Amino acid sequence: MMSTQSENTFVVVMAGGIGSRFWPFSRNNHPKQFHDVLGIGESMIQTTVKRFDNICPPENVFVVTNREYADLVRQHLPQLQEDQILQEPVGRNTAPCIAYACYKIAQRNPNANIVVAPADHVILRQAAFEDCIQQALEATSRQDILVTLGIKPTRPDTGYGYIQYLENSSPLKKVKTFTEKPDLELAQSFLESGDFVWNAGIFIWNAQAILKAFRRHLEEIADLFEEGASTYYTSSEAPFIDNAYSQSRNISIDYGIMEKAENVYVILGDLGWSDLGTWNSLYSLAEKNEDGNVVDGNVLLYDTQNCIIKTPKDRLVVLQGLQDYIVAEYNNVLMVCHRNEEQKVKEFVADVKARKGTAFI
């Protein structure tokens, strides 16, 4: 028999993103969370849900995704009931996504203790992860606080949020400042100061704490989703959500709540974490051969070093004389790009959409 806390523990997996920095592998009709990116025999969303097997009962896992991906979620997670798949009619960033899930969960269980996690992150140290989550859940079951996991930064990355915390002897540390995606100079100063960590984008709170935070900091989103209380778990839910999303602003939970709230805490974890947002992040995690190449495909290499190559198994690829390149082919697109220029992938996607149409996106 699970403890009362476990029965009150819910997990929300956010799986609506397109992952355009992983193009051409991640596509509109098949985003990266539904791929076996690491070559381990299961998709990222399957790995993410499995990660919570010891944390909450399977009926308490909710997946929020774009309506276009609902069938993919059903295929990858056949154990979910229909009520556990929350379908967004359109992407509106993480605040509406989290509001939808948390208001729906709270309607059924006002004492819910909720973990929110992206579907496409990598965590290599499972035991350390479970320990951090259980510490956070114990704290949020007793206090109305908002908790996030913090990761020690290894470089001045401008793609992450940064958390400055007040040092104490407790695993639960008060957040002093919360800065989303700083410029390079600021990120460098954060790194040098030593009292900043990356925001892993994994949040823990009880239902009442997050509902209060929406009411205080994002009142118009609170109004929208509170109104749906009588429709959740009924046939009226989908039309209600269509209407709510048509009125909702596009804003992240980081900008909308976490940067403003005063009751934010962080637990530091050495989790082997990566948001796996880019080709370079996959390169840094994956196993390399003696020439520093990461190879997934039917490939012959000559005088080629420090490349990441991900191509279809049914196509022979021969490469000569490349150093530090991404070579990626999926479906009808082949991309060759220098690893140091991977930030241009988003530009490629925009150009392709404008000049070649959506068939390649």
Short mmCIF file of C-alpha atoms in Angstrom, two decimals:
data_model
loop_
_atom_site.label_atom_id
_atom_site.label_comp_id
_atom_site.label_asym_id
_atom_site.label_seq_id
_atom_site.Cartn_x
_atom_site.Cartn_y
_atom_site.Cartn_z
CA MET A 1 0.00 0.00 0.00
CA MET A 2 1.38 3.42 -0.99
CA SER A 3 1.70 6.08 1.71
CA THR A 4 -0.79 8.97 1.81
CA GLN A 5 1.92 11.27 0.51
CA SER A 6 2.47 9.03 -2.52
CA GLU A 7 -1.25 8.96 -3.26
CA ASN A 8 -1.22 12.76 -3.12
CA THR A 9 1.84 12.97 -5.37
CA PHE A 10 1.25 13.83 -9.02
CA VAL A 11 3.62 14.26 -11.94
CA VAL A 12 3.03 16.60 -14.88
CA VAL A 13 5.17 15.92 -17.95
CA MET A 14 5.33 18.81 -20.43
CA ALA A 15 5.55 17.32 -23.94
CA GLY A 16 4.21 19.95 -26.30
CA GLY A 17 7.41 21.50 -27.69
CA ILE A 18 8.79 21.08 -31.20
CA GLY A 19 12.52 21.18 -30.32
CA SER A 20 13.50 23.20 -33.39
CA ARG A 21 17.18 23.40 -32.36
CA PHE A 22 17.31 19.64 -33.03
CA TRP A 23 16.12 20.01 -36.62
CA PRO A 24 16.05 18.11 -38.96
CA PHE A 25 15.76 15.23 -36.50
CA SER A 26 13.02 16.96 -34.48
CA ARG A 27 10.11 17.85 -36.77
CA ASN A 28 6.67 19.39 -36.41
CA ASN A 29 5.00 16.01 -36.91
CA HIS A 30 7.53 14.07 -34.80
CA PRO A 31 9.31 16.17 -32.14
CA LYS A 32 12.39 14.94 -30.31
CA GLN A 33 10.54 13.76 -27.18
CA PHE A 34 9.11 10.93 -29.30
CA HIS A 35 12.54 9.87 -30.62
CA ASP A 36 15.08 7.51 -29.09
CA VAL A 37 17.68 10.29 -29.10
CA LEU A 38 20.25 8.46 -26.97
CA GLY A 39 19.91 5.13 -28.76
CA ILE A 40 18.80 3.29 -25.58
CA GLY A 41 15.70 1.58 -26.98
CA GLU A 42 13.07 3.96 -25.65
CA SER A 43 11.90 7.46 -26.51
CA MET A 44 12.66 10.45 -24.32
CA ILE A 45 9.06 10.70 -23.10
CA GLN A 46 9.08 7.02 -22.14
CA THR A 47 12.33 7.51 -20.19
CA THR A 48 10.91 10.59 -18.46
CA VAL A 49 7.72 8.87 -17.30
CA LYS A 50 9.67 5.78 -16.15
CA ARG A 51 11.90 8.10 -14.09
CA PHE A 52 8.93 8.68 -11.75
CA ASP A 53 7.99 5.01 -11.20
CA ASN A 54 9.15 5.14 -7.56
CA ILE A 55 7.75 8.61 -6.92
CA CYS A 56 4.05 8.45 -7.75
CA PRO A 57 1.40 5.93 -8.79
CA PRO A 58 0.92 5.53 -12.57
CA GLU A 59 -2.62 6.91 -12.49
CA ASN A 60 -1.23 10.20 -11.10
CA VAL A 61 0.96 10.93 -14.15
CA PHE A 62 -0.40 13.61 -16.48
CA VAL A 63 1.11 14.51 -19.86
CA VAL A 64 0.42 17.92 -21.39
CA THR A 65 0.97 17.96 -25.14
CA ASN A 66 -0.19 19.62 -28.33
CA ARG A 67 -3.39 18.10 -29.68
CA GLU A 68 -1.45 17.10 -32.83
CA TYR A 69 0.75 14.83 -30.69
CA ALA A 70 -1.98 13.10 -28.67
CA ASP A 71 -1.79 9.98 -30.84
CA LEU A 72 2.00 9.85 -30.42
CA VAL A 73 1.55 10.08 -26.63
CA ARG A 74 -0.95 7.20 -26.76
CA GLN A 75 1.49 5.10 -28.81
CA HIS A 76 4.46 5.78 -26.55
CA LEU A 77 2.54 5.65 -23.25
CA PRO A 78 -0.31 3.17 -23.76
CA GLN A 79 -0.72 2.85 -19.97
CA LEU A 80 -2.25 6.36 -19.75
CA GLN A 81 -6.01 6.86 -19.57
CA GLU A 82 -7.55 9.59 -21.73
CA ASP A 83 -7.98 11.91 -18.72
CA GLN A 84 -4.21 11.74 -18.18
CA ILE A 85 -3.46 13.23 -21.63
CA LEU A 86 -4.06 16.98 -21.57
CA GLN A 87 -4.33 18.34 -25.10
CA GLU A 88 -3.39 21.95 -25.84
CA PRO A 89 -5.03 23.37 -28.97
CA VAL A 90 -2.05 25.69 -29.46
CA GLY A 91 1.31 26.26 -27.73
CA ARG A 92 1.26 29.14 -25.25
CA ASN A 93 4.53 28.45 -23.40
CA THR A 94 4.82 26.85 -19.96
CA ALA A 95 2.61 29.03 -17.72
CA PRO A 96 -0.75 28.12 -19.37
CA CYS A 97 0.42 24.51 -19.75
CA ILE A 98 1.20 24.27 -16.02
CA ALA A 99 -1.97 26.16 -15.07
CA TYR A 100 -4.13 23.72 -17.05
CA ALA A 101 -2.54 20.68 -15.40
CA CYS A 102 -2.45 22.07 -11.86
CA TYR A 103 -6.03 23.42 -11.89
CA LYS A 104 -7.25 20.08 -13.26
CA ILE A 105 -5.34 18.06 -10.65
CA ALA A 106 -6.43 20.38 -7.81
CA GLN A 107 -10.07 20.00 -8.82
CA ARG A 108 -9.85 16.27 -8.04
CA ASN A 109 -7.31 16.41 -5.21
CA PRO A 110 -6.90 19.78 -3.42
CA ASN A 111 -4.07 18.25 -1.33
CA ALA A 112 -2.05 17.26 -4.39
CA ASN A 113 1.72 17.56 -4.25
CA ILE A 114 2.90 18.13 -7.82
CA VAL A 115 6.17 17.61 -9.74
CA VAL A 116 6.39 19.34 -13.14
CA ALA A 117 9.08 18.12 -15.58
CA PRO A 118 9.89 18.50 -19.29
CA ALA A 119 9.62 15.37 -21.44
CA ASP A 120 12.99 15.77 -23.16
CA HIS A 121 15.61 16.16 -20.45
CA VAL A 122 18.32 13.64 -19.62
CA ILE A 123 19.09 12.60 -16.05
CA LEU A 124 21.87 10.05 -15.70
CA ARG A 125 21.86 9.67 -11.89
CA GLN A 126 18.45 8.24 -11.08
CA ALA A 127 19.00 7.61 -7.35
CA ALA A 128 20.23 11.19 -6.77
CA PHE A 129 17.24 12.49 -8.74
CA GLU A 130 14.73 10.49 -6.66
CA ASP A 131 16.42 11.71 -3.48
CA CYS A 132 16.13 15.38 -4.55
CA ILE A 133 12.49 14.98 -5.59
CA GLN A 134 11.54 13.23 -2.32
CA GLN A 135 13.25 15.99 -0.28
CA ALA A 136 11.32 18.59 -2.25
CA LEU A 137 7.99 16.75 -1.93
CA GLU A 138 8.43 16.43 1.82
CA ALA A 139 9.01 20.19 2.07
CA THR A 140 6.10 21.14 -0.22
CA SER A 141 3.71 18.81 1.60
CA ARG A 142 4.27 20.94 4.74
CA GLN A 143 4.73 24.46 3.32
CA ASP A 144 3.27 26.65 0.60
CA ILE A 145 6.55 27.07 -1.29
CA LEU A 146 7.69 26.76 -4.90
CA VAL A 147 10.75 24.54 -5.33
CA THR A 148 13.01 24.07 -8.32
CA LEU A 149 16.07 21.88 -8.86
CA GLY A 150 19.41 23.63 -9.36
CA ILE A 151 22.39 22.29 -11.32
CA LYS A 152 25.97 23.51 -10.84
CA PRO A 153 26.91 25.33 -14.08
CA THR A 154 29.87 24.14 -16.13
CA ARG A 155 29.94 27.00 -18.67
CA PRO A 156 28.40 30.49 -19.14
CA ASP A 157 25.42 29.19 -21.11
CA THR A 158 22.94 31.87 -22.21
CA GLY A 159 20.16 29.37 -22.92
CA TYR A 160 19.39 28.55 -19.28
CA GLY A 161 17.78 30.32 -16.37
CA TYR A 162 20.10 31.07 -13.42
CA ILE A 163 19.25 30.90 -9.73
CA GLN A 164 21.16 32.78 -7.04
CA TYR A 165 20.56 31.25 -3.62
CA LEU A 166 21.29 32.01 0.02
CA GLU A 167 23.67 29.43 1.47
CA ASN A 168 22.54 27.46 4.51
CA SER A 169 23.03 23.97 5.93
CA SER A 170 19.62 22.73 4.73
CA PRO A 171 19.16 21.03 1.34
CA LEU A 172 16.34 23.54 0.79
CA LYS A 173 17.90 26.92 -0.03
CA LYS A 174 16.05 30.23 -0.33
CA VAL A 175 16.25 31.75 -3.80
CA LYS A 176 17.64 35.29 -3.83
CA THR A 177 17.31 36.05 -7.56
CA PHE A 178 15.94 34.17 -10.54
CA THR A 179 17.29 35.34 -13.93
CA GLU A 180 16.00 33.82 -17.16
CA LYS A 181 18.48 33.49 -20.08
CA PRO A 182 21.06 36.23 -19.37
CA ASP A 183 23.45 37.64 -21.97
CA LEU A 184 26.96 36.18 -22.17
CA GLU A 185 28.64 38.82 -20.00
CA LEU A 186 26.09 38.36 -17.22
CA ALA A 187 26.27 34.56 -17.50
CA GLN A 188 30.07 34.78 -17.16
CA SER A 189 29.76 36.87 -13.98
CA PHE A 190 27.23 34.39 -12.57
CA LEU A 191 29.68 31.56 -13.18
CA GLU A 192 32.56 33.43 -11.53
CA SER A 193 30.54 34.36 -8.44
CA GLY A 194 30.00 30.71 -7.54
CA ASP A 195 26.59 31.19 -5.90
CA PHE A 196 24.47 30.67 -9.02
CA VAL A 197 23.09 27.41 -10.39
CA TRP A 198 21.21 26.53 -13.56
CA ASN A 199 17.47 26.18 -13.28
CA ALA A 200 16.77 22.60 -14.41
CA GLY A 201 13.17 23.45 -15.32
CA ILE A 202 11.81 20.84 -12.89
CA PHE A 203 9.38 22.28 -10.34
CA ILE A 204 7.78 20.93 -7.17
CA TRP A 205 4.90 22.51 -5.23
CA ASN A 206 1.60 21.68 -3.62
CA ALA A 207 -1.56 22.51 -5.54
CA GLN A 208 -2.64 25.33 -3.23
CA ALA A 209 0.78 27.04 -3.38
CA ILE A 210 0.87 27.17 -7.18
CA LEU A 211 -2.79 28.24 -7.44
CA LYS A 212 -2.07 31.09 -5.01
CA ALA A 213 0.97 32.04 -7.11
CA PHE A 214 -1.13 32.17 -10.29
CA ARG A 215 -3.77 34.24 -8.49
CA ARG A 216 -1.11 36.70 -7.30
CA HIS A 217 1.25 36.96 -10.28
CA LEU A 218 -0.74 35.83 -13.35
CA GLU A 219 -4.26 36.75 -12.38
CA GLU A 220 -5.69 36.66 -15.91
CA ILE A 221 -4.45 33.07 -16.40
CA ALA A 222 -5.83 32.13 -12.96
CA ASP A 223 -9.23 33.56 -13.96
CA LEU A 224 -9.25 31.54 -17.18
CA PHE A 225 -8.44 28.14 -15.69
CA GLU A 226 -10.41 28.54 -12.42
CA GLU A 227 -13.49 28.99 -14.55
CA GLY A 228 -13.04 25.46 -15.94
CA ALA A 229 -13.35 23.67 -12.56
CA SER A 230 -16.73 22.14 -13.42
CA THR A 231 -15.58 20.99 -16.89
CA TYR A 232 -12.40 19.09 -15.96
CA TYR A 233 -12.82 15.31 -16.43
CA THR A 234 -16.00 15.85 -18.47
CA SER A 235 -16.86 16.08 -22.18
CA SER A 236 -16.97 19.87 -21.79
CA GLU A 237 -13.24 20.06 -20.98
CA ALA A 238 -11.94 20.19 -24.58
CA PRO A 239 -14.20 23.06 -25.76
CA PHE A 240 -13.49 24.95 -22.53
CA ILE A 241 -9.72 24.53 -23.05
CA ASP A 242 -10.00 25.68 -26.69
CA ASN A 243 -11.61 28.88 -25.47
CA ALA A 244 -9.19 29.38 -22.56
CA TYR A 245 -6.12 28.99 -24.77
CA SER A 246 -7.53 31.39 -27.37
CA GLN A 247 -7.55 34.06 -24.63
CA SER A 248 -4.38 33.09 -22.79
CA ARG A 249 -1.16 35.03 -23.15
CA ASN A 250 2.08 33.36 -24.21
CA ILE A 251 4.35 33.39 -21.16
CA SER A 252 6.73 31.04 -19.38
CA ILE A 253 6.30 30.01 -15.75
CA ASP A 254 9.82 31.41 -15.18
CA TYR A 255 8.98 34.96 -16.28
CA GLY A 256 5.39 34.84 -15.05
CA ILE A 257 5.85 33.45 -11.55
CA MET A 258 9.28 32.16 -10.53
CA GLU A 259 11.10 35.49 -11.05
CA LYS A 260 8.44 37.38 -9.07
CA ALA A 261 7.43 35.06 -6.22
CA GLU A 262 9.05 35.45 -2.81
CA ASN A 263 8.50 31.86 -1.63
CA VAL A 264 10.88 30.17 -4.10
CA TYR A 265 13.45 27.63 -2.93
CA VAL A 266 16.05 25.51 -4.70
CA ILE A 267 17.49 22.06 -4.00
CA LEU A 268 20.93 21.49 -5.51
CA GLY A 269 21.47 18.20 -7.28
CA ASP A 270 24.32 16.44 -9.06
CA LEU A 271 21.98 14.56 -11.36
CA GLY A 272 23.90 14.08 -14.59
CA TRP A 273 21.38 16.53 -16.05
CA SER A 274 21.12 17.92 -19.57
CA ASP A 275 18.18 19.62 -21.24
CA LEU A 276 19.41 18.01 -24.48
CA GLY A 277 18.35 21.14 -26.30
CA THR A 278 20.99 21.16 -29.03
CA TRP A 279 23.22 18.92 -31.14
CA ASN A 280 26.23 19.90 -29.03
CA SER A 281 24.46 18.86 -25.83
CA LEU A 282 23.84 15.44 -27.38
CA TYR A 283 27.48 15.29 -28.53
CA SER A 284 28.74 16.03 -25.01
CA LEU A 285 26.59 13.25 -23.50
CA ALA A 286 26.96 10.50 -26.10
CA GLU A 287 29.62 7.83 -26.33
CA LYS A 288 32.44 8.75 -28.72
CA ASN A 289 34.81 6.59 -30.77
CA GLU A 290 38.61 6.92 -30.71
CA ASP A 291 38.42 9.91 -33.09
CA GLY A 292 35.91 11.74 -30.90
CA ASN A 293 33.01 11.03 -33.24
CA VAL A 294 29.46 10.25 -32.14
CA VAL A 295 27.98 7.96 -34.79
CA ASP A 296 24.40 6.71 -35.11
CA GLY A 297 23.84 5.25 -38.58
CA ASN A 298 25.42 3.18 -41.35
CA VAL A 299 28.58 5.26 -41.72
CA LEU A 300 32.15 4.97 -43.05
CA LEU A 301 34.54 7.68 -41.83
CA TYR A 302 37.93 8.77 -43.20
CA ASP A 303 40.09 11.46 -41.60
CA THR A 304 37.06 12.70 -39.65
CA GLN A 305 37.19 13.86 -36.02
CA ASN A 306 34.91 15.28 -33.32
CA CYS A 307 31.74 15.08 -35.38
CA ILE A 308 28.22 14.02 -34.51
CA ILE A 309 26.58 11.97 -37.26
CA LYS A 310 22.97 10.79 -37.05
CA THR A 311 21.66 9.30 -40.30
CA PRO A 312 19.16 6.59 -41.35
CA LYS A 313 20.31 3.00 -40.92
CA ASP A 314 19.21 2.08 -44.48
CA ARG A 315 21.47 4.68 -46.12
CA LEU A 316 25.23 4.27 -46.34
CA VAL A 317 26.99 7.54 -45.56
CA VAL A 318 30.68 8.05 -46.43
CA LEU A 319 32.44 11.09 -44.95
CA GLN A 320 36.00 12.28 -45.50
CA GLY A 321 37.98 15.18 -44.05
CA LEU A 322 35.41 16.62 -41.63
CA GLN A 323 36.26 18.07 -38.23
CA ASP A 324 33.75 19.37 -35.67
CA TYR A 325 30.65 18.97 -37.83
CA ILE A 326 27.02 17.97 -37.34
CA VAL A 327 25.78 15.66 -40.09
CA ALA A 328 22.10 14.93 -39.54
CA GLU A 329 19.58 13.33 -41.86
CA TYR A 330 15.97 12.52 -41.09
CA ASN A 331 13.13 11.88 -43.50
CA ASN A 332 13.52 14.33 -46.41
CA VAL A 333 16.21 16.64 -45.00
CA LEU A 334 20.01 16.40 -44.75
CA MET A 335 21.83 19.08 -42.75
CA VAL A 336 25.59 19.59 -42.54
CA CYS A 337 26.61 22.33 -40.11
CA HIS A 338 29.75 23.21 -38.13
CA ARG A 339 29.31 22.34 -34.45
CA ASN A 340 30.51 25.81 -33.44
CA GLU A 341 27.71 27.33 -35.53
CA GLU A 342 24.86 25.20 -34.18
CA GLN A 343 22.95 28.29 -33.03
CA LYS A 344 22.21 28.83 -36.72
CA VAL A 345 19.95 25.76 -36.79
CA LYS A 346 16.99 27.89 -35.68
CA GLU A 347 17.79 30.33 -38.52
CA PHE A 348 17.89 27.43 -40.98
CA VAL A 349 14.44 26.35 -39.83
CA ALA A 350 13.03 29.86 -40.30
CA ASP A 351 14.63 30.16 -43.76
CA VAL A 352 13.40 26.75 -44.86
CA LYS A 353 9.88 27.57 -43.72
CA ALA A 354 9.93 30.87 -45.63
CA ARG A 355 11.61 29.60 -48.81
CA LYS A 356 10.79 25.90 -49.08
CA GLY A 357 7.52 25.50 -47.19
CA THR A 358 6.42 23.49 -44.18
CA ALA A 359 7.02 20.03 -45.73
CA PHE A 360 10.63 20.20 -44.51
CA ILE A 361 9.80 21.50 -41.04
#
